[in-house]
Amino acid sequence: MQSVAVLGSTGSIGVSTLDVLARHPERYSVYALTANRSLDALFQQVEMFSPHFAVVADTSLASKFSERIAEAGLSTEVLSGEEGLCRVASQADVTMAAIVGAAGLMPTMAAVEAGKKVLLANKEALVMAGPLFMEAVQRYGATLLPIDSEHNAIFQCLPAAGQAAEKVGLASKGVQRILLTGSGGPFRATPLAELAEVTPDQACAHPNWSMGRKISVDSATMMNKGLELIEACWLFHTDAANIDIIVHPQSVIHSMVEYIDGSVLAQLGNPDMRTPIAHALAWPERIASGVAGLDIITQARLDFEAPDEVRFPCLRLAREAALRAGTAPAVLNAANEVAVDAFLNGHLSFVSIPVVIEEVMGQVEIVEPHSLRDVQNADQQSRACAMDIIAKKFT
């Protein structure tokens, strides 16, 4: 029986994780659940799974939630803030790191430093602090398993030695390149002239995946693919030159690995996050996920095309950040989070998101990070810069 902490349990990844856990009560117990402000959903999850702890990230809401738990006669202890998140992340046997954005960095790092099995759905932890994060994985003996469907697919297609967190180098294992697939989002074929009028609801209407609003916008701009490229460099000890991004509208092939002998291995499956979650939970074993098998006959066809960087300038910006290294990826990520939030709240147009990001990347100094404090400083400076640009130029 393994105890599991689900960080970000009310989000789409968290909900899918709980669905898989509920199918295997003999293998897993829910140790902790956490949420930021979705307290009604968190309360229902606490009632259903009876975790030892519930963490409310927004400390101003924690006392009322604690009262609600007590009034319901539940024994779950309520913690709050980053300290509470770090505590439960470091105590469970398995931590699902599914908090969206920079807020997930410190609790994910706490699980790594405790040497736990970490299921990484929070791509920003690696994007922001890749070298520091991977160094900590090796130093503390943590087991790191990718949850993004693309990285999980790559992981499954690599030889066993290439799956380890150690710096083995893919070329030495016969790997020539990684093919990172992406659907192209809802605007893959939309006339460019119409993108300026895109609404948040349109951007969040992904054709294949059910995701949170921030991640859905990242998919629409293809920034999610840019962040995944940076993440893949750290996860698989390679560089951006060895990773090609392929637009695959059906989202059936989740990614591919090409070997020097000409072989290309691909991982296929229905677009449902419960598949990579179940894979990582049970690795190196396999368990049922609840996902229906892929009907390849009904699927009939699979299409592929090169990404259009005129349509998706965020891809270019992400590659630039990967090449500049240092704190450049943290600057990119912070500017994107601020710009996407402004778009979702009606303060910025869809096509202005990459404009803000590029301006921030040109204004904030890029340094070599020696500690998480350096990363956090770059994050804070970039957020302030992005908000200033939006306030002065777009409102």
Coordinates of C-alpha atoms in Angstrom, one line a residue:
M1 CA 0.0 0.0 0.0
Q2 CA 1.5 3.3 -1.1
S3 CA 0.4 6.7 0.2
V4 CA -0.2 9.4 -2.4
A5 CA -0.3 13.2 -2.1
V6 CA -2.2 14.9 -4.9
L7 CA -1.0 18.5 -5.2
G8 CA -3.6 20.3 -7.2
S9 CA -6.3 17.7 -6.6
T10 CA -9.2 19.8 -7.9
G11 CA -7.6 20.5 -11.4
S12 CA -8.0 18.2 -14.4
I13 CA -4.9 16.2 -13.6
G14 CA -5.8 15.9 -10.0
V15 CA -9.3 14.7 -10.7
S16 CA -8.0 12.1 -13.2
T17 CA -5.4 10.9 -10.7
L18 CA -8.1 10.4 -8.1
D19 CA -10.2 8.4 -10.6
V20 CA -7.2 6.0 -11.2
L21 CA -6.5 5.8 -7.4
A22 CA -10.1 4.9 -6.7
R23 CA -9.9 1.9 -9.1
H24 CA -7.0 0.4 -7.0
P25 CA -7.8 0.8 -3.3
E26 CA -5.8 -2.2 -2.5
R27 CA -2.6 -0.5 -3.8
Y28 CA -3.0 3.2 -2.9
S29 CA -4.3 5.3 -0.1
V30 CA -4.8 9.1 -0.4
Y31 CA -2.5 10.8 2.0
A32 CA -3.2 14.4 1.1
L33 CA -5.3 16.6 -1.2
T34 CA -4.6 20.2 -2.0
A35 CA -6.3 23.1 -3.7
N36 CA -5.9 26.8 -4.1
R37 CA -9.4 28.3 -4.1
S38 CA -11.7 25.5 -5.3
L39 CA -12.8 24.6 -1.8
D40 CA -16.2 23.1 -2.6
A41 CA -14.5 20.6 -4.9
L42 CA -11.8 20.0 -2.3
F43 CA -14.4 19.3 0.4
Q44 CA -16.2 16.8 -1.7
Q45 CA -12.9 15.0 -2.4
V46 CA -12.1 15.0 1.4
E47 CA -15.5 13.4 2.1
M48 CA -14.8 10.7 -0.6
F49 CA -11.2 9.8 0.1
S50 CA -10.7 10.7 3.8
P51 CA -7.1 11.9 3.5
H52 CA -4.9 12.6 6.5
F53 CA -4.3 16.1 5.3
A54 CA -6.1 18.8 3.1
V55 CA -4.0 21.8 2.2
V56 CA -5.5 25.1 1.2
A57 CA -2.8 27.0 -0.7
D58 CA -4.6 30.4 -0.2
T59 CA -4.0 30.9 3.5
S60 CA -6.8 33.4 3.9
L61 CA -9.3 30.7 3.2
A62 CA -7.8 27.9 5.4
S63 CA -9.5 28.7 8.7
K64 CA -13.0 28.7 7.3
F65 CA -12.3 25.4 5.5
S66 CA -10.9 23.9 8.7
E67 CA -14.2 24.9 10.4
R68 CA -16.2 23.3 7.7
I69 CA -14.2 20.1 8.0
A70 CA -14.8 20.0 11.8
E71 CA -18.5 20.7 11.4
A72 CA -18.8 17.8 9.1
G73 CA -17.2 15.5 11.6
L74 CA -14.3 14.6 9.4
S75 CA -10.9 13.8 10.8
T76 CA -8.8 15.3 8.1
E77 CA -6.3 17.9 9.3
V78 CA -6.2 21.2 7.4
L79 CA -2.9 22.8 6.6
S80 CA -2.2 26.0 4.6
G81 CA 0.2 27.8 2.3
E82 CA 3.4 26.8 0.8
E83 CA 4.6 25.4 4.1
G84 CA 1.7 23.0 4.2
L85 CA 2.2 22.0 0.5
C86 CA 5.9 21.2 1.1
R87 CA 5.1 19.2 4.2
V88 CA 2.6 16.8 2.6
A89 CA 4.7 16.6 -0.6
S90 CA 7.7 15.4 1.4
Q91 CA 5.8 12.9 3.6
A92 CA 3.8 10.8 1.2
D93 CA 5.3 7.8 -0.6
V94 CA 4.2 9.2 -4.0
T95 CA 3.6 12.8 -4.8
M96 CA 1.5 13.9 -7.9
A97 CA 2.9 17.3 -8.7
A98 CA -0.1 18.8 -10.5
I99 CA -0.1 22.4 -9.3
V100 CA -0.2 24.7 -12.4
G101 CA 2.5 27.2 -12.9
A102 CA 5.4 28.6 -10.8
A103 CA 3.4 27.9 -7.6
G104 CA 4.2 24.2 -8.0
L105 CA 8.0 24.6 -7.9
M106 CA 8.7 24.6 -4.2
P107 CA 6.4 21.7 -3.1
T108 CA 7.6 19.6 -6.0
M109 CA 11.2 20.3 -5.0
A110 CA 10.3 19.4 -1.4
A111 CA 9.2 15.9 -2.6
V112 CA 12.4 15.5 -4.6
E113 CA 14.6 16.5 -1.6
A114 CA 12.7 13.9 0.5
G115 CA 13.7 11.2 -2.1
K116 CA 10.1 10.4 -3.0
K117 CA 8.5 9.0 -6.1
V118 CA 7.5 12.2 -7.9
L119 CA 4.9 12.1 -10.7
L120 CA 5.7 15.4 -12.6
A121 CA 2.7 17.1 -14.2
N122 CA 4.0 20.6 -13.3
K123 CA 6.2 21.3 -16.3
E124 CA 7.1 24.7 -14.9
A125 CA 9.4 23.2 -12.2
L126 CA 11.7 21.9 -14.8
V127 CA 11.3 24.9 -17.2
M128 CA 12.2 27.3 -14.4
A129 CA 14.9 25.4 -12.5
G130 CA 16.0 22.6 -14.8
P131 CA 19.6 22.2 -13.8
L132 CA 18.9 22.7 -10.1
F133 CA 15.9 20.4 -10.2
M134 CA 17.7 17.5 -11.9
E135 CA 20.7 17.9 -9.7
A136 CA 18.4 17.5 -6.7
V137 CA 16.8 14.4 -8.2
Q138 CA 20.2 12.7 -8.4
R139 CA 21.5 14.0 -5.1
Y140 CA 18.5 12.8 -3.1
G141 CA 17.7 9.6 -5.0
A142 CA 14.2 10.6 -6.0
T143 CA 12.3 8.7 -8.7
L144 CA 11.0 11.2 -11.3
L145 CA 8.3 10.1 -13.7
P146 CA 6.8 12.4 -16.4
I147 CA 3.0 12.8 -16.6
D148 CA 2.6 15.1 -19.6
S149 CA 1.3 12.7 -22.2
E150 CA 4.2 13.6 -24.6
H151 CA 7.0 13.1 -22.1
N152 CA 5.4 10.0 -20.8
A153 CA 5.2 8.6 -24.3
I154 CA 8.9 9.5 -24.9
F155 CA 9.8 7.8 -21.6
Q156 CA 7.9 4.6 -22.7
C157 CA 9.7 4.6 -26.0
L158 CA 13.3 4.9 -24.6
P159 CA 15.5 2.0 -23.7
A160 CA 15.6 1.3 -20.0
A161 CA 18.9 3.0 -19.4
G162 CA 17.5 6.2 -21.1
Q163 CA 14.6 6.3 -18.7
A164 CA 16.8 6.9 -15.6
A165 CA 17.4 10.3 -14.2
E166 CA 21.1 9.8 -14.5
K167 CA 22.9 11.8 -17.2
V168 CA 23.4 8.8 -19.6
G169 CA 23.1 10.8 -22.8
L170 CA 20.6 9.5 -25.4
A171 CA 23.1 9.4 -28.2
S172 CA 25.0 6.7 -26.4
K173 CA 21.9 4.6 -26.3
G174 CA 21.3 4.8 -30.0
V175 CA 18.7 7.6 -29.9
Q176 CA 19.0 10.0 -32.8
R177 CA 16.1 12.5 -32.1
I178 CA 12.9 13.0 -30.2
L179 CA 9.7 13.8 -32.1
L180 CA 7.4 15.8 -29.8
T181 CA 3.8 15.8 -31.0
G182 CA 1.1 18.4 -30.5
S183 CA -2.4 18.8 -31.7
G184 CA -2.0 22.4 -32.9
G185 CA -4.9 23.4 -30.6
P186 CA -8.2 25.0 -31.7
F187 CA -6.6 27.5 -34.1
R188 CA -4.4 25.3 -36.3
A189 CA -6.4 26.3 -39.4
T190 CA -8.0 29.5 -38.3
P191 CA -7.2 32.4 -40.7
L192 CA -4.5 34.5 -39.2
A193 CA -6.6 37.7 -39.5
E194 CA -9.2 36.2 -37.2
L195 CA -6.8 35.5 -34.3
A196 CA -6.9 39.0 -33.0
E197 CA -10.6 38.6 -32.1
V198 CA -10.3 35.2 -30.4
T199 CA -12.1 35.0 -27.0
P200 CA -11.0 33.1 -23.9
D201 CA -13.8 30.6 -24.3
Q202 CA -12.7 29.9 -27.9
A203 CA -9.1 29.5 -26.8
C204 CA -10.1 27.1 -24.1
A205 CA -12.2 24.9 -26.4
H206 CA -9.6 22.3 -27.1
P207 CA -10.6 19.8 -29.8
N208 CA -9.2 16.7 -28.1
W209 CA -8.2 17.3 -24.5
S210 CA -10.1 18.4 -21.3
M211 CA -7.8 20.7 -19.5
G212 CA -7.7 23.7 -17.2
R213 CA -8.1 27.2 -18.7
K214 CA -4.4 28.3 -18.4
I215 CA -3.1 25.1 -20.0
S216 CA -5.8 25.3 -22.7
V217 CA -4.6 28.8 -23.7
D218 CA -1.0 27.5 -23.7
S219 CA -2.2 24.8 -26.1
A220 CA -3.9 27.4 -28.3
T221 CA -0.7 29.4 -28.6
M222 CA 1.4 26.3 -28.6
M223 CA 3.4 27.7 -25.7
N224 CA 2.7 24.4 -24.0
K225 CA 4.8 22.7 -26.7
G226 CA 7.6 25.2 -26.2
L227 CA 7.6 24.6 -22.5
E228 CA 7.5 20.8 -23.1
L229 CA 10.5 21.2 -25.4
I230 CA 12.5 22.8 -22.6
E231 CA 11.3 20.2 -20.1
A232 CA 12.3 17.4 -22.5
C233 CA 15.8 18.7 -22.7
W234 CA 16.2 18.3 -18.9
L235 CA 14.2 15.1 -18.5
F236 CA 16.1 13.2 -21.3
H237 CA 19.5 14.9 -21.1
T238 CA 19.5 16.3 -24.6
D239 CA 19.3 19.7 -26.2
A240 CA 16.7 21.5 -28.4
A241 CA 18.5 20.7 -31.6
N242 CA 17.7 17.0 -31.1
I243 CA 13.9 17.6 -30.6
D244 CA 11.5 18.2 -33.5
I245 CA 8.0 19.4 -32.8
I246 CA 5.3 17.8 -35.0
V247 CA 1.7 18.9 -35.3
H248 CA -0.5 15.8 -35.1
P249 CA -4.2 16.9 -35.0
Q250 CA -5.7 13.6 -33.8
S251 CA -3.6 13.4 -30.6
V252 CA -3.3 9.6 -31.0
I253 CA 0.4 9.4 -31.3
H254 CA 1.6 11.1 -28.1
S255 CA 5.3 11.3 -29.2
M256 CA 8.0 9.3 -30.9
V257 CA 11.7 8.4 -30.5
E258 CA 13.9 7.8 -33.6
Y259 CA 16.9 5.5 -33.3
I260 CA 20.1 5.6 -35.4
D261 CA 19.2 2.4 -37.2
G262 CA 16.1 4.1 -38.7
S263 CA 13.6 2.7 -36.2
V264 CA 10.9 5.0 -34.9
L265 CA 9.1 4.0 -31.8
A266 CA 5.7 5.6 -31.0
Q267 CA 3.3 5.5 -28.1
L268 CA -0.3 5.5 -29.1
G269 CA -3.5 5.8 -27.1
N270 CA -6.8 7.7 -26.7
P271 CA -6.3 11.3 -25.5
D272 CA -7.0 10.7 -21.8
M273 CA -4.6 11.7 -19.1
R274 CA -5.5 8.7 -17.0
T275 CA -3.2 6.6 -19.2
P276 CA 0.1 8.3 -18.4
I277 CA -1.1 8.7 -14.8
A278 CA -1.7 5.0 -14.4
H279 CA 1.6 4.2 -16.1
A280 CA 3.6 6.4 -13.8
L281 CA 1.8 5.3 -10.6
A282 CA 2.5 1.7 -11.2
W283 CA 5.8 1.9 -13.0
P284 CA 7.6 -0.4 -13.7
E285 CA 4.4 -2.5 -13.5
R286 CA 1.1 -1.8 -15.3
I287 CA -2.4 -1.2 -13.9
A288 CA -5.8 -0.5 -15.4
S289 CA -6.5 3.2 -16.0
G290 CA -10.2 3.2 -17.0
V291 CA -9.4 4.4 -20.5
A292 CA -11.0 2.6 -23.4
G293 CA -8.7 0.8 -25.8
L294 CA -7.7 2.5 -29.0
D295 CA -9.8 1.5 -32.0
I296 CA -7.2 1.9 -34.7
I297 CA -9.7 0.9 -37.4
T298 CA -12.2 3.5 -36.5
Q299 CA -9.4 6.1 -36.1
A300 CA -8.6 5.3 -39.8
R301 CA -6.0 8.0 -40.4
L302 CA -3.2 9.9 -38.7
D303 CA -2.0 13.3 -40.0
F304 CA 1.2 15.2 -39.5
E305 CA 2.5 18.6 -40.4
A306 CA 5.3 21.0 -39.5
P307 CA 4.3 23.8 -37.0
D308 CA 3.8 27.3 -38.4
E309 CA 5.9 29.7 -36.3
V310 CA 4.2 32.7 -37.9
R311 CA 0.9 31.4 -36.5
F312 CA 2.6 30.2 -33.3
P313 CA 5.4 32.6 -32.4
C314 CA 5.5 31.2 -28.8
L315 CA 7.4 28.2 -30.3
R316 CA 10.2 30.5 -31.5
L317 CA 10.3 32.3 -28.2
A318 CA 10.6 29.0 -26.3
R319 CA 13.4 27.7 -28.5
E320 CA 15.2 31.0 -28.0
A321 CA 14.9 30.6 -24.2
A322 CA 16.2 27.1 -24.4
L323 CA 19.3 28.2 -26.4
R324 CA 19.9 31.2 -24.0
A325 CA 19.6 28.9 -21.0
G326 CA 20.3 30.3 -17.5
T327 CA 17.2 32.1 -16.2
A328 CA 15.8 32.6 -19.7
P329 CA 13.2 29.8 -19.4
A330 CA 12.1 31.1 -16.0
V331 CA 11.6 34.6 -17.6
L332 CA 9.7 33.1 -20.5
N333 CA 7.4 31.1 -18.2
A334 CA 6.7 34.0 -15.9
A335 CA 5.9 36.4 -18.7
N336 CA 3.6 33.8 -20.3
E337 CA 1.7 33.2 -17.0
V338 CA 1.0 36.9 -16.6
A339 CA 0.1 37.4 -20.2
V340 CA -2.3 34.4 -20.3
D341 CA -3.9 35.6 -17.1
A342 CA -4.4 39.0 -18.6
F343 CA -6.0 37.4 -21.7
L344 CA -8.3 35.3 -19.7
N345 CA -9.5 38.3 -17.7
G346 CA -10.1 40.4 -20.8
H347 CA -7.1 42.8 -20.5
L348 CA -5.0 41.5 -23.4
S349 CA -5.8 40.1 -26.9
F350 CA -4.8 36.6 -27.9
V351 CA -2.2 37.8 -30.4
S352 CA -0.6 40.1 -27.8
I353 CA 0.4 37.2 -25.6
P354 CA 3.7 36.5 -27.5
V355 CA 4.3 40.3 -27.9
V356 CA 4.3 40.7 -24.1
I357 CA 6.6 37.7 -23.7
E358 CA 9.1 38.8 -26.2
E359 CA 9.3 42.3 -24.7
V360 CA 9.9 40.8 -21.2
M361 CA 12.6 38.5 -22.6
G362 CA 14.3 41.6 -24.1
Q363 CA 14.2 43.6 -20.8
V364 CA 14.9 41.2 -18.0
E365 CA 18.5 40.3 -17.4
I366 CA 19.4 36.6 -18.0
V367 CA 21.8 35.2 -15.4
E368 CA 23.1 31.7 -14.5
P369 CA 21.1 30.5 -11.5
H370 CA 23.1 29.1 -8.5
S371 CA 20.1 28.6 -6.2
L372 CA 16.3 28.6 -6.3
R373 CA 16.4 32.1 -4.9
D374 CA 18.0 33.2 -8.3
V375 CA 15.2 31.5 -10.1
Q376 CA 12.5 33.0 -7.9
N377 CA 14.1 36.5 -8.4
A378 CA 14.0 36.1 -12.1
D379 CA 10.4 35.0 -11.9
Q380 CA 9.4 38.0 -9.8
Q381 CA 11.2 40.5 -12.0
S382 CA 9.6 39.0 -15.1
R383 CA 6.1 39.1 -13.6
A384 CA 6.5 42.8 -12.6
C385 CA 7.9 43.6 -16.0
A386 CA 5.1 41.9 -17.8
M387 CA 2.4 43.6 -15.7
D388 CA 4.1 47.0 -16.4
I389 CA 4.1 46.4 -20.1
I390 CA 0.5 45.3 -20.2
A391 CA -0.6 48.3 -18.1
K392 CA 1.3 50.8 -20.2
K393 CA 0.7 49.4 -23.7
F394 CA -2.4 47.4 -23.7
T395 CA -4.9 49.0 -21.2

